[in-house]
Structures are given as structure tokens and as C-alpha cells.
């Protein structure tokens, strides 16, 4: 009896445990379901002028329409909050230095570095000078965000995990979202200035001219076929740090972290004039390269509202959750896209004791989850906040700090009817300075800089090295006027393309400066692809350029690797012989997922970099963790190629018998890295390394549902020095091609869906298109769900 009773109670306990488990799962599921966006129905909304609606298609892409621009801004804010509020929250907190409030002291170092800039305080000041019409539009967007957040049945699931309620959205938060993009797009300028300061102190003028050239033969400027390079000879001797070990065992396998960091160069845009298009209108293409994550950074939408002339204006493209505008897309008359301009928009100004004493001290309070608040004293000078580096004090003089760095002028692009009007608006935009490429329905195309360009003192030329307070170039005098900006309009070849390299060969280049231009190979390949389209083309052919993964730039590096592995080098070395065979046979001429030859070639280039720059990089890391010789000049592959081809004796590190020995040592490092876990070299494909495993930021902290926030690893073709930029965590955040006035022909894809919610059918919708390169329609399809707002 006792045994049977004990067994019976055991069954009851087990059954109860199972019931509790099921209830817990159901409760979690119910909670998650409660934070799904409302797709249908009618809602009353205070402050509406007329009515508004959100009509989603089968992929969750909405047409947001209303009787006024303010009503559309309200509905846009509502939708952003319901689908992406946590993403918006992270963006504002990144900019303001407020992540520790959610994530504890592990976020404190980042918060301290960002709080130095006091962007929340700057945002409150910016609001006071915002034009009334812009402020009214912002207030309607903010009202929509907060109503959308409160309309969810349960708070967004991420807040259950962090244990805090979501904080209401404020007008300053939208400005902070723009400042978050300053960090994303110009956040390496400080470390670059520091790296170049070290470089100036540890190399002669001749060595600096050689190692950090102002251009390369790969550059494809908009105003010339090439850039006439200065006649820079190889100096007789290398700097003292050249070829020195980086502090680790010189024979250790190559660490790929350096190569990972150097992956993050990106964004392409190009335009074809109407004289070459099948419709007579321009064709504009854009793919912005950013971190690949879930949810995707962009939110697709079509916005429709009265144009003030008795008609309707339809905007289509991508929005950034947190702001009410289409960032890249088309308004029916003009289409445009952005790439990061990589100009010099930050100066480090060395301060003396007098300047430091005059600094104003602001006490910032950083809230830290699970710990006492941290006080941070920020010293501010008229040139910017003070940063201490190895005993030196610098003012961080950054364009992001100046009045006008953020504004709502992006809304003016909505009413631009011609390219000429758009090019006049672009310089006034309060965004990180971008390459603006646009085209209109009349067939015109053009380029300029969108965003603020500093008016520099003295010569007006940017300095790429830290300066002293006496340097007049470091004292800016506001912004350049729009009519002073460089621009290129309707070039005779009927095409324009930018890809983060130097834009101009002649006049105007000095106004932009060099804030870390790419070496030009990607731009060069885009230009050649555009030329190859011939006298007439269409949207689909223009789109295909973004999928070009041909290894044009690395082909010469493959040839160098094969030449180094001659009969003498491979004799008695089976792995070298195998590597040579793979370089010959496992090479498609592309960054193909199944190519071992491509991976060896790429690794070889970076291994040479590591062997020659490793000692310098070790010293630079003590100054700033992001400071490297690659940040001194992204043109280093061209410099190293010249050395390997010319083989000057004065630049050969003494530990190598000859230049072939150095190259073989680099290849040995690559082989060791690719086979370190016993993997056969033949299995070390490019796809194995270039694998994206996108995940939601909270995926690692959910034991039960974490898999729902991740995607299976995807092997990606493409790489950095070609149009199809792709890396494990970085790449084409969207692909958009559109002809203004012919938006029905437009194509689009991006690496994630519309929703940030794992239970939404729109969480990953469209990712397969992005992976395969399928050109999906840009315009939303027929409405499947409609949500209406009334007064």
C-alpha cells in the first residue's frame, strides 16, 4: 500500500509539474502574443486633423496614408512603436549613453564614451530652435509612438527580460536617433585621428607620403577618369616599427579578428541618366552597408498625403524607426540614395593648461541597472568636450556637436519635383554627411554632399592629424552654404557611382577632406559595370550590379600567392603544395561560398598586413582599441602590393631572407589558421568563414524562445572590395533600385522582415530574397490588413 501510494503521489507531482510547465509555456506564449502589432480595426486618436490608415500587404509592408502630413506622421509613429520600439529605444540610448540603465555595468564603458558628447542635452537645445512646422510634425510623430506603445496588450517582450518598463518617447529621442547614426557612420574618426597622430610622430614625411597616399590607381572619381597620383617614390628605409612582431609569438597562427574589423567599409549608390534608361527617367540604386541584425535596421513603407497643390504625394522606400521620414527612396519625381562620404568631419585639438582651466564642467549621471548611479564629469570647451589620451588633453571638435547637425530638413525632399531642387536641399540636411546621388523623372542625375560641411579657417583645408589650438584650420566658422558645396550634374557618360572612396580629383575635394576613404576598388568595379550596361538599360540590369561578387581587386593577390609558392617553396611541404593546387583549381574568379582559393588569397593579403603592420598595431592599441594602421589609411593593400612587386631591400624586415620568404611566411600563417582544428584545407571554403548568423540582441538571454530570435547560419557570397559587400555581421542592409515616376518597376530586398517580434509572420519575411538576390517589388502589394485612425 505504501509503495503504491508513493507511486501515486509521484505521478500526481509529475503531472502537476507538467501542468505548471504547460501553463508557463502558455503564459509566455500569451505574453508574447500580447505585444504583437495591431493589424486591423479602427482606433480613435486625439489630435488628428482628418483620418489616417495603415494598409499592410502580405509581407507586412504598409501604405500609410492620411489627410494631412501630420496625420501620416502620427500613424508612422504608431506603426514604428508597435513593430520596433525596442530597436528605437536602443538607438536613443546608444546616442545618449544610457544603455547601462537597461543592461547594467557591462554597458558602462560605452555609455561613458558616448555621454562625453552630451547629445541629450544638445537635443533639448536643438528643440528650442526648431522651426514651428517641424516641431508640430515631430510632436505628431511622438504622439503616435507613445499611443502605439500603450496600445499593445503587453509591453514589448524585451522589457520583461530586462526587468524594466519601457520609457515613453520624447521629441529629443527622435533627434538622438539621428545622432546614433553619427556614431555609426563617423564613430571611427576619433580613433583615426589618434592613429594618424602616432603615425606622424613615428614616420618621416617621405614615409608618410608613401604609406598613406592621397589616392590610388583604383580610384574612380566623379569628375575625372582617374586621379593623377603624386610621384611618390619608395623611401630608402622603412620606419623603425616596420615588420616588428606584435608582441605575440611571431610564428603563431594569424588571428582573423583584424580582418573582421577591416570588413566594415560600405555602401554603394549609383545612377543612370534617362538618356540610357528604357523609360527616359533616371534609374537610382542604393545599398547601404551596416551591421546585419534582427530586426533589420530599416522599416519599409509607402507614405501618402496631400501635396498642398490639390494632389497626392507618395513616398516609397525605407524609414528609420524613431524618425517620420523616408530615408532612401522615391517621391514620384525624384529618387535618391546615400553612401557614407568618409570626409574629415572631426578634429582633435591639443589643449594647453590655460584652455583646460577655462573649460566648463558638466556633471552627467549615468543610471546603472542593479548598481548605484555613476557620476561623470564632462569638461566642455568652445571647441568641444575634452578627451584624455595617455596624459594628453584634446578637444573633440566634431561636426555632430554644432548647431544644425540634426534637423528635420529631410522632409523637404518629399516636395522636391526636380533633381535641381533635391541637390539644393541635400546640403541642408541635418544628418552625418553623405554622398547624395539622385535622379529625376526627366532623366537628370547628380551628386553632392548631403549634410553639414564645416567652413574651416585659414586655407579651408581639412587636417588629417591632431592639431593645436593655434591651428586656424581647427577653428570652424559654421557651415558652408549650399551653393558652395561640390556637385556633379549630368556627366557626359550618363552615369554616377559612389562607394566610400574619394569622390573628386579636382576642385571641391579639399572641402570634404579624407576621413578614411576606401581604396577605390569597389567604386572602380561599379563604374566599369555601369559602363558595360551599354547605351540602353533598365532597372533589373542596374540592380544586378549590386550582386557582382567578382574578385577583380584580389586577382593580382592570387597571382602573387601562386608565384611565391614556386617549386622551391613547395618542395617537402605538402600543405603548401595543396594550397597552391587550391589557388589554381578552387578559384572561380568570385567571392564564391565554395571557393577555397578565394579564402586563401584574401587571408594571404591580411597575413602580409599583419606581418608588416603588427608591431605598429600593438602600439596603437594602447592609445585606442580601434586605432590601427588600416585606420591611418585604408589604401594599405595598394601600398603592400607595390612593395611585393618592387621588392625594395630597405623595406624587407631583417628576419626574412628575401621577399619571397616573407610571402611564404604569410601563406604558412593562413594555412595554419585554416587547418588549426584538424580541418582539411580543402574544406576551408569562403562560405565557411563568410557565414551570417543574424540574431535579435536578446536572443542569448531567452533559454526557451531564444531560437525564435535567430536564423540558421547562412553562407554568403561577396566581400568588401566588390559591389556585393558581405561579411558575417556586416553587409548590404537593403538593396533598392527605382526609377522616379516608374516605381512599379522598382525592386527591393533586405535581410529581415518588417517586425521585430519573433511570433509575427513578418519577422523574417523577405530574408530569403536578400540571401538569394531575388529582386522583389519595391511597392507594397494589395492590402491584406487595414488599421484606421479617426478623430
mmCIF file of N, CA, C and O in Angstrom, residues 9 22 62 112 313 350 401 570 632 663:
data_model
loop_
_atom_site.group_PDB
_atom_site.id
_atom_site.type_symbol
_atom_site.label_atom_id
_atom_site.label_comp_id
_atom_site.label_asym_id
_atom_site.label_seq_id
_atom_site.Cartn_x
_atom_site.Cartn_y
_atom_site.Cartn_z
ATOM 1 N N UNK A 9 1.443 9.334 -5.561
ATOM 2 C CA UNK A 9 1.813 10.732 -5.288
ATOM 3 C C UNK A 9 2.896 11.220 -6.249
ATOM 4 O O UNK A 9 2.899 12.382 -6.651
ATOM 5 N N UNK A 22 3.359 23.471 -18.721
ATOM 6 C CA UNK A 22 2.494 23.839 -19.838
ATOM 7 C C UNK A 22 1.901 25.219 -19.619
ATOM 8 O O UNK A 22 1.851 26.057 -20.535
ATOM 9 N N UNK A 62 3.550 48.468 -45.218
ATOM 10 C CA UNK A 62 2.348 49.300 -45.179
ATOM 11 C C UNK A 62 2.343 50.447 -46.181
ATOM 12 O O UNK A 62 3.384 50.995 -46.538
ATOM 13 N N UNK A 112 29.951 55.763 -21.023
ATOM 14 C CA UNK A 112 30.868 56.845 -20.654
ATOM 15 C C UNK A 112 31.452 57.518 -21.894
ATOM 16 O O UNK A 112 31.558 58.751 -21.960
ATOM 17 N N UNK A 313 0.946 63.122 -52.740
ATOM 18 C CA UNK A 313 2.377 62.813 -52.855
ATOM 19 C C UNK A 313 2.600 61.440 -52.206
ATOM 20 O O UNK A 313 2.191 61.210 -51.067
ATOM 21 N N UNK A 350 44.763 69.646 -29.516
ATOM 22 C CA UNK A 350 45.533 69.532 -28.270
ATOM 23 C C UNK A 350 45.358 70.807 -27.448
ATOM 24 O O UNK A 350 45.489 71.919 -27.972
ATOM 25 N N UNK A 401 28.541 68.025 -32.998
ATOM 26 C CA UNK A 401 28.295 68.877 -31.836
ATOM 27 C C UNK A 401 27.687 70.225 -32.196
ATOM 28 O O UNK A 401 27.108 70.891 -31.345
ATOM 29 N N UNK A 570 57.441 24.802 -52.313
ATOM 30 C CA UNK A 570 56.538 23.686 -52.002
ATOM 31 C C UNK A 570 57.273 22.375 -51.823
ATOM 32 O O UNK A 570 56.692 21.390 -51.330
ATOM 33 N N UNK A 632 44.722 54.460 -40.280
ATOM 34 C CA UNK A 632 45.597 55.508 -40.809
ATOM 35 C C UNK A 632 45.357 55.666 -42.302
ATOM 36 O O UNK A 632 45.221 56.764 -42.827
ATOM 37 N N UNK A 663 56.502 36.328 -48.018
ATOM 38 C CA UNK A 663 55.200 35.925 -48.552
ATOM 39 C C UNK A 663 54.876 34.476 -48.201
ATOM 40 O O UNK A 663 53.720 34.145 -47.896
#
